[in-house]
XYZ file of C-alpha atoms in Angstrom:
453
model
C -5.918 -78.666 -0.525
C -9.215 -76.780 0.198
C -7.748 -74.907 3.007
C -4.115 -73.834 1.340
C -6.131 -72.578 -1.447
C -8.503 -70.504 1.353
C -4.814 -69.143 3.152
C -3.482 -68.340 -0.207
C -6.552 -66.126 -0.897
C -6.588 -64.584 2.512
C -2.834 -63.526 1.795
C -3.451 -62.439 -1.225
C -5.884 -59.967 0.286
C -3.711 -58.625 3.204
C -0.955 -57.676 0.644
C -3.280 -56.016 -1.773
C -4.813 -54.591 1.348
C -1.389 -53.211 2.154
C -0.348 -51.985 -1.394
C -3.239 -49.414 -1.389
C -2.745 -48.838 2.121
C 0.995 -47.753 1.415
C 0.243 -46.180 -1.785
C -3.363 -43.953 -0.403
C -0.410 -43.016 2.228
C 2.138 -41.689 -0.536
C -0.499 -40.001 -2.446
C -1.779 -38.227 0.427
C 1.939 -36.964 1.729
C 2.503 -35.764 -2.133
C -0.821 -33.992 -1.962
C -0.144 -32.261 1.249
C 3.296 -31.062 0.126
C 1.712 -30.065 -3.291
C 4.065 -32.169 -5.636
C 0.360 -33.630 -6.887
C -3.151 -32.697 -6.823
C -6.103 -35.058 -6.435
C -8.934 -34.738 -8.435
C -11.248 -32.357 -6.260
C -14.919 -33.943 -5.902
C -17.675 -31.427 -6.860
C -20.268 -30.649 -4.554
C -24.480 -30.557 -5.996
C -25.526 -27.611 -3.814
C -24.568 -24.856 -1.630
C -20.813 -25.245 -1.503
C -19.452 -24.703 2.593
C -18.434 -21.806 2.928
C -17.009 -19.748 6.419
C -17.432 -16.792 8.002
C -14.364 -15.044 6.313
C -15.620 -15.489 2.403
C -17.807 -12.803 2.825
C -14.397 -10.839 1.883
C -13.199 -13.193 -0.660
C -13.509 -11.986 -4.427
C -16.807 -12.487 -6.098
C -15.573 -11.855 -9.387
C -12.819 -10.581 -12.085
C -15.269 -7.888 -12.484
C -14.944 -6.600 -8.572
C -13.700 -2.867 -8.175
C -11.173 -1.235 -5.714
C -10.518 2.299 -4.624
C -7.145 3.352 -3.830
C -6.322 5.513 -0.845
C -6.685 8.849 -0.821
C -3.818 9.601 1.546
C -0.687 11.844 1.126
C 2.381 10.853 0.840
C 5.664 12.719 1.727
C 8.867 11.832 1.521
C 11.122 12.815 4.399
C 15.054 12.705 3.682
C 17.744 12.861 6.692
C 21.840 12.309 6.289
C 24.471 12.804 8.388
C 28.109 13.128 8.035
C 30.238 14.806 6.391
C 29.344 14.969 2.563
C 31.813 12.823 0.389
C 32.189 14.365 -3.227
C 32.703 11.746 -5.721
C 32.681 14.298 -8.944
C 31.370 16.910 -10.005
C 28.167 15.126 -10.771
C 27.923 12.648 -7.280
C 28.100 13.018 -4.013
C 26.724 11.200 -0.933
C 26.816 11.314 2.921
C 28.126 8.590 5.241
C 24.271 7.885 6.279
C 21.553 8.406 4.464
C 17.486 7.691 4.988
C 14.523 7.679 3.132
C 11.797 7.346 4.276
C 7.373 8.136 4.409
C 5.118 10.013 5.978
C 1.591 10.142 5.116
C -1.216 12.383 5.965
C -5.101 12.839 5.035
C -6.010 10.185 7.608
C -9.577 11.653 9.946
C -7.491 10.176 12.609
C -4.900 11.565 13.708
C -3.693 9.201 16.873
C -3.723 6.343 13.813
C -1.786 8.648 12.188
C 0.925 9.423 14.417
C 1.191 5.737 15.557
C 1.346 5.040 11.672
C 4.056 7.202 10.909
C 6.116 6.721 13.731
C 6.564 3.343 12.884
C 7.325 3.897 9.398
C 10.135 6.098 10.716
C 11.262 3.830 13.422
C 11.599 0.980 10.987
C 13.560 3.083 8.701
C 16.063 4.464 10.713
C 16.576 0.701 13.292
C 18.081 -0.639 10.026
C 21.112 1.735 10.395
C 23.991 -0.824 12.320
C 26.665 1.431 13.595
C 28.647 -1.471 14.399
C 28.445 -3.089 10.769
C 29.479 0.158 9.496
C 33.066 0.142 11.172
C 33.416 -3.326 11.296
C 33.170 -3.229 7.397
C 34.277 0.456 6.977
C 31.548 1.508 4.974
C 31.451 4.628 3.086
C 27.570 4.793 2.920
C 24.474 3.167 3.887
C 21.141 4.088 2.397
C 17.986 3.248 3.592
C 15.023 3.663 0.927
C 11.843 2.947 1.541
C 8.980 2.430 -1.080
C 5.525 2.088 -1.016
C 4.132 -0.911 -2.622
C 0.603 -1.101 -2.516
C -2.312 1.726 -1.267
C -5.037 0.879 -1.715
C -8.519 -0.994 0.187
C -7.529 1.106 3.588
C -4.019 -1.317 2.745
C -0.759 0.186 3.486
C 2.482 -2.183 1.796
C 6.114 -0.438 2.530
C 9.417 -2.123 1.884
C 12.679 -1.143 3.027
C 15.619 -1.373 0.713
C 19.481 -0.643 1.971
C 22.200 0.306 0.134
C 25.639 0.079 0.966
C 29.096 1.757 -0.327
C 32.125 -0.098 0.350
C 35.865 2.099 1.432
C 36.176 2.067 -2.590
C 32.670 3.776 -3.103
C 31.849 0.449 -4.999
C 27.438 -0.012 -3.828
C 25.845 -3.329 -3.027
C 22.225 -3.694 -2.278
C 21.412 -5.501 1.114
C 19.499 -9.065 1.008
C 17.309 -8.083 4.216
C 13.496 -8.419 3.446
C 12.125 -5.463 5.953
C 8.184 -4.396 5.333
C 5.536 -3.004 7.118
C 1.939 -3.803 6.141
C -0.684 -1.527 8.056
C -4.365 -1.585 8.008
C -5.122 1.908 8.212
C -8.736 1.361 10.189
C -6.458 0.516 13.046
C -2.391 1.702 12.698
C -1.899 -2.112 13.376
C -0.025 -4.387 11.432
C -1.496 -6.792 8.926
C -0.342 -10.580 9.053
C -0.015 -12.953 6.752
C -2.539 -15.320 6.926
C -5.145 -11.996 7.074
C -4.625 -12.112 2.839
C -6.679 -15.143 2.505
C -10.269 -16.503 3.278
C -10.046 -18.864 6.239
C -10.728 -21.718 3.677
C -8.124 -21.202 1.271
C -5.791 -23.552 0.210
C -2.983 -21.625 1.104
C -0.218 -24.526 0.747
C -1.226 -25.143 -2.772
C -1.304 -21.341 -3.624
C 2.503 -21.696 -1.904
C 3.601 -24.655 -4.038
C 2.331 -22.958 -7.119
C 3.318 -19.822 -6.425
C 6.846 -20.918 -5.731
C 7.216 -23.788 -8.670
C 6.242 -20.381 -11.120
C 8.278 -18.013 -9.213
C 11.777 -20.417 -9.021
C 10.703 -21.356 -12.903
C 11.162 -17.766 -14.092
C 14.554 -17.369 -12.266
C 15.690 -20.244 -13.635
C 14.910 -19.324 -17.205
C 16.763 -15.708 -16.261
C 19.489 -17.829 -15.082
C 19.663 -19.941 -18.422
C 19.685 -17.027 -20.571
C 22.014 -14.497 -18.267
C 24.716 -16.977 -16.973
C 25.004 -19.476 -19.476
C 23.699 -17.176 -22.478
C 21.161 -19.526 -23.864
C 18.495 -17.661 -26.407
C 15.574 -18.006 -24.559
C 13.628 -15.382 -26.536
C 11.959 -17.460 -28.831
C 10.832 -20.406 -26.610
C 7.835 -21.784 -26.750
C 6.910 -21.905 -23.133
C 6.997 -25.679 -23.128
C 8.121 -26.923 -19.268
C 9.206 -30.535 -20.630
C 11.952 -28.950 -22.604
C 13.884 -27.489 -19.501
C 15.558 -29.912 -16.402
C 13.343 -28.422 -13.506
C 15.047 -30.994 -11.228
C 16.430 -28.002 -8.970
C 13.282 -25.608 -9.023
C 11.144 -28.718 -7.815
C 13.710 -29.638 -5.312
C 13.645 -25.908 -3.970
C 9.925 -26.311 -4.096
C 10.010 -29.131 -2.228
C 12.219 -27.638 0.969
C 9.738 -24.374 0.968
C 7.011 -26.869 1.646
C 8.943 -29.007 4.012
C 8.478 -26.414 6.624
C 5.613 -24.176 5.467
C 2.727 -23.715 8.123
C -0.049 -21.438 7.217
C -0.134 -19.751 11.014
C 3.473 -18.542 10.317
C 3.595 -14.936 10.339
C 6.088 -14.908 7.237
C 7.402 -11.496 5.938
C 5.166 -10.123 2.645
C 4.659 -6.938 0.641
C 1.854 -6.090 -1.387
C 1.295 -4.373 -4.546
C -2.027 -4.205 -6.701
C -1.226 -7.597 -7.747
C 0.727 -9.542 -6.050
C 2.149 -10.910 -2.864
C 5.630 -11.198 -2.238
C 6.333 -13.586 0.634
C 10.046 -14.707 1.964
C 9.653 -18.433 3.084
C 12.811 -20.347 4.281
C 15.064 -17.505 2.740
C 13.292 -17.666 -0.235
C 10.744 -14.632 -1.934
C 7.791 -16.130 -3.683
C 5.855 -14.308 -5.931
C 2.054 -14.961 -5.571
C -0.204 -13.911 -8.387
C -3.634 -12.462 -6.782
C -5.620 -13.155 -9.996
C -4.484 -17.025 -10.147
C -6.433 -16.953 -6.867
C -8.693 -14.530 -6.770
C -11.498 -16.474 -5.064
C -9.318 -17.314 -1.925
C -7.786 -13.582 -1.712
C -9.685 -11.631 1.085
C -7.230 -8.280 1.114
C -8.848 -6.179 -1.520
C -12.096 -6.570 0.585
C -10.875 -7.235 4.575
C -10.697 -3.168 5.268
C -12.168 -1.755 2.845
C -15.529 -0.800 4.258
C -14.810 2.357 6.031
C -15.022 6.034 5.823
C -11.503 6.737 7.231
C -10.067 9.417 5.047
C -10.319 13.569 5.015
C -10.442 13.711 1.199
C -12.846 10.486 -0.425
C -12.618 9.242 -4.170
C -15.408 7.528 -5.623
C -12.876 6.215 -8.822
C -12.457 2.761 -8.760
C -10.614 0.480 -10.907
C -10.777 -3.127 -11.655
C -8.952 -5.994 -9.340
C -5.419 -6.399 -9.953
C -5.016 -3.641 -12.210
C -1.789 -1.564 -11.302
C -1.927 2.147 -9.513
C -1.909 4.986 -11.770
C 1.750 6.705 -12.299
C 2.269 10.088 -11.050
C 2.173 12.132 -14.114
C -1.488 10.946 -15.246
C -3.915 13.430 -15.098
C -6.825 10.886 -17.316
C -7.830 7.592 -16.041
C -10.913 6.071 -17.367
C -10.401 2.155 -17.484
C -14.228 0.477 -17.457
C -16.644 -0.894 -19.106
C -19.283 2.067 -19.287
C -22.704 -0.145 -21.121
C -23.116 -3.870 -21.392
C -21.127 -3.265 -25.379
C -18.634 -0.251 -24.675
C -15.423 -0.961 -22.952
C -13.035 1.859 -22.484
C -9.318 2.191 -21.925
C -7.764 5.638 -21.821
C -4.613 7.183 -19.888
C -3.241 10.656 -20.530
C 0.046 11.769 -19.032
C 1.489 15.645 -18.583
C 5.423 14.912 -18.772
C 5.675 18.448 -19.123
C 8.360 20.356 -16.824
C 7.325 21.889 -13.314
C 5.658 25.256 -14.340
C 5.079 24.093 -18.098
C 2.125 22.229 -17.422
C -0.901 23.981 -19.333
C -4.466 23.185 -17.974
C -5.946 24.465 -20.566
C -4.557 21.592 -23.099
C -5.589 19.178 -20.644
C -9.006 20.390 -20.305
C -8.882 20.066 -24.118
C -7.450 16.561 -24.443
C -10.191 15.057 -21.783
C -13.133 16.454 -23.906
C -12.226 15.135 -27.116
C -11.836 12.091 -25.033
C -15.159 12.149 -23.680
C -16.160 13.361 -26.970
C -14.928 9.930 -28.314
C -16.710 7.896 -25.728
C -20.266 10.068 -26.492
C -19.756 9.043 -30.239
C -19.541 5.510 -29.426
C -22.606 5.699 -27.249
C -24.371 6.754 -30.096
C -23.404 4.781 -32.719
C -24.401 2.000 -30.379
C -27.607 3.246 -29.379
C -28.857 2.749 -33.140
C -26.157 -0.500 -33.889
C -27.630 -2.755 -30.574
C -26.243 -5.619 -32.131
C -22.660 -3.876 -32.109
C -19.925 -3.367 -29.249
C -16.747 -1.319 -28.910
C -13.228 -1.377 -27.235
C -12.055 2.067 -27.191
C -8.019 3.086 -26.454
C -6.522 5.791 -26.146
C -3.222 6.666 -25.293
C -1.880 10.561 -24.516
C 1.710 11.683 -23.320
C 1.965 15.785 -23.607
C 5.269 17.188 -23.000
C 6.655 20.680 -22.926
C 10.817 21.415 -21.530
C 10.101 25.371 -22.607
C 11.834 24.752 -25.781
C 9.804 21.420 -27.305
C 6.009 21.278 -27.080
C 5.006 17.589 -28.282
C 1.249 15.880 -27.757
C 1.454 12.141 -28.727
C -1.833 10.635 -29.311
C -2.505 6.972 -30.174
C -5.942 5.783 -30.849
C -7.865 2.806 -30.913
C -11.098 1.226 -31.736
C -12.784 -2.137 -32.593
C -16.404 -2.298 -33.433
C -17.153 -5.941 -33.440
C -20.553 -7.965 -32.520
C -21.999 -7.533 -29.042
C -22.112 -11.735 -28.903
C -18.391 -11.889 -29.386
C -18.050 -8.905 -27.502
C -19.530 -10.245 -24.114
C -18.510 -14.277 -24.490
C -14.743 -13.486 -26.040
C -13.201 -9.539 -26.106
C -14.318 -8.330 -22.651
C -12.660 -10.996 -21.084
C -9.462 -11.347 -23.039
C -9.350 -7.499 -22.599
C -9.747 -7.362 -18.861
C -7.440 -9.890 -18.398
C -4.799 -7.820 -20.829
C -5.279 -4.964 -18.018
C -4.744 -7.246 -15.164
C -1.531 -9.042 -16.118
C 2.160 -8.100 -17.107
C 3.257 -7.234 -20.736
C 6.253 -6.146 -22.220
C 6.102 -4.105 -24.979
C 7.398 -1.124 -26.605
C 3.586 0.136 -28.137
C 1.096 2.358 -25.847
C -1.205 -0.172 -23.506
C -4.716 0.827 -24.638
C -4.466 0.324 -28.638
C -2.204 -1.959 -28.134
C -4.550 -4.235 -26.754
C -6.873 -3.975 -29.553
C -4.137 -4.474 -32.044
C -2.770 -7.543 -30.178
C -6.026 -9.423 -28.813
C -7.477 -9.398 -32.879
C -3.473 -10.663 -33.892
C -4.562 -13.566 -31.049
C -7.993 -14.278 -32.512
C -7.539 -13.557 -35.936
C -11.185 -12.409 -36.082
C -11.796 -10.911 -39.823
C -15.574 -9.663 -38.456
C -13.738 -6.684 -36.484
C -13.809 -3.337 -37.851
C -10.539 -1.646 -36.835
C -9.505 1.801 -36.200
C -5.685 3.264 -35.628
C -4.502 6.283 -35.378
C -0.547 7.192 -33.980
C 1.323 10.109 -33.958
C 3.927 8.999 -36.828
């Protein structure tokens, strides 16, 4: 009896033995494709680090310069120009494409440029155009991201059918140059060599498949989708997971996949599929804003930086002043000229930046006898003039609020405004005032508006 009762216990051990040997198995496959995450165990002191996080991101707080190259835009066509109307018209070939100057050297340059033009015109098929009997093709290319001695250019092509009906071509073509060298950047350069690249993947690509397949709810089978809640559970994500899944399947980190960069993102095509990886969800394991950039490679230098992840400046600002200029004054101010070529005065421009900094010197002293007090200051400043209409739109914000909430609450809600996507219809710098108090409710801020209606 003694010794059944001894063999029963010894089985009993084997198949428990086996049960967590199977199930440590499953749990470690689901971790390593990213379908679950394990508990990460913390580490007392000096955390391991490698040789490459000396370029990772310290901080939300880290500053960037963008490059202070030239660009120019080079157009060729040939053929024999088709007239549509009296409005468009188009030639059988068409191409787009960049050159850039400003670089000290000039062999870089060159090898830069030629490639950019190479690129361009190789994705002209001669043979796909009379196979298909195209009207047009139209090769565009557009530069995504410029900045940290980073070059990002995508190539985008167009196509005309025989009834002048246009299609945009699936083909994922981009060039990605650190400008030290002229040589191409890969993919796994982006990261520290300790980052957990497959998990940024699987997130990346579960919140990239999720959006398309809440455009895809509303757009094909016209659900409202306006006023939800954001809640996951309520949506079947049986088919983004199972997407998620095959990206995985094959995913190895030493693939050189296809990317493009902008000041926020990485766009990566994995198995046919573009993923949209948010920079600031990772910050600490993103090396590119920091890689290149120590170098004194350009004819003209800027000393302007900007915050991490906050996008480039459009081409009609002539006013940038986005940082936090004391421990309690945070500043946010963009004016634009959308006057006409030749209607552009100076003179009003000179005028608008001095009552700008005439704002900012105000707060400063206000401060300087309130040390218990911080500020957010916005402003927002579009001047046009077509010859006919003169028109100077000014929006203005400030919130005077207590340096303790100030540096534990506003300054980071209000950094992180400037470093994600909105949509809205209101002016970015008092908007943010106006919508971070609407989020905290806080009845202890003293606010300031001013708009030109």
């Amino acid at each position: 009896m003694q010794s059944n009762n001894k063999k029963k216990a010894i089985l009993v051990i084997i198949v428990f033995a086996v049960i967590c040997f199977v199930a440590t198995g499953i749990a470690i496959f689901l971790t390593n494709k990213g379908i679950i995450s394990l508990p990460k165990r913390k580490i007392a002191n000096k955390q391991e680090t490698s040789k490459e996080d000396i370029f990772q991101i310290k901080s939300l707080e880290d500053k960037f310069s963008f490059n202070t190259i030239t660009i120019n835009r080079k157009n060729y066509h040939s053929g024999k120009k088709i007239q549509i109307d009296d409005v468009e018209a188009f030639y059988p070939i068409e191409v787009d494409y960049i050159q850039i100057s400003g670089l000290k050297d000039k062999t870089i340059q060159e090898k830069v440029n030629a490639e950019i033009k190479n690129t361009a015109f190789a994705q002209i098929d001669n043979n796909e155009i009379e196979e298909k009997k195209l009207a047009n093709v139209s090769i565009i290319s557009e530069i995504t991201g410029n900045f940290s001695n980073v070059l990002s250019i995508r190539f985008r092509k167009e196509i005309r059918q025989a009834d002048y009906s246009w299609d945009a071509s699936d083909s994922f073509i981009t060039l990605n140059f650190n400008l030290q060298t002229g040589e191409q950047i890969a993919f796994t350069d982006l990261f520290t060599t300790n980052a957990g690249t497959k998990n940024i993947i699987a997130k990346s690509a579960y919140n990239s498949f999720a959006e398309q397949y809440i455009d895809k709810i509303h757009y094909l089978e016209d659900k409202d989708i306006w006023n939800w809640d954001g809640d996951m559970n309520k949506i079947d994500y049986s088919e983004v997971e199972d997407r998620v899944f095959k990206v995985l399947q094959n995913y190895d980190r030493f693939n050189q996949y296809p990317f493009y960069l902008t000041e926020r993102s990485i766009c990566v095509k994995i198995q046919n599929e573009e993923i949209t990886i948010s920079m600031r969800d990772f910050y600490n394991q993103i090396a590119i804003y920091n890689k290149y950039a120590k170098s004194n490679i350009f004819e003209k230098e800027d000393n302007k930086q900007q915050y991490v992840f906050t996008l480039e400046d459009e081409e009609d600002v002539f006013y940038r002043k986005l940082e936090k200029i004391e421990d309690n004054l945070f500043v946010d101010i963009k004016m634009f000229d959308l006057s006409d070529n030749g209607k552009k005065d100076e003179t009003k421009k000179d005028e608008l930046i001095q009552n700008a900094e005439k704002q900012i010197e105000e707060c400063k002293q206000y401060l300087s006898k309130n040390k218990n007090k911080s500020i957010v200051l916005a402003i927002w400043n579009e001047i046009y003039n077509d010859g006919e209409k003169e028109e100077n739109n000014y929006y203005f914000g400030k919130a005077t609020m207590s340096k303790e909430y100030f540096s534990s609450t506003f300054f980071n809600k209000a950094l992180e405004w400037e470093q994600t996507d909105h949509f809205t219809g209101d002016p970015m710098g008092p908007h943010l005032i106006t919508f971070l108090m609407d989020q905290d409710k806080n009845k202890n801020i003293k606010l300031e508006m001013k708009y030109p209606y």
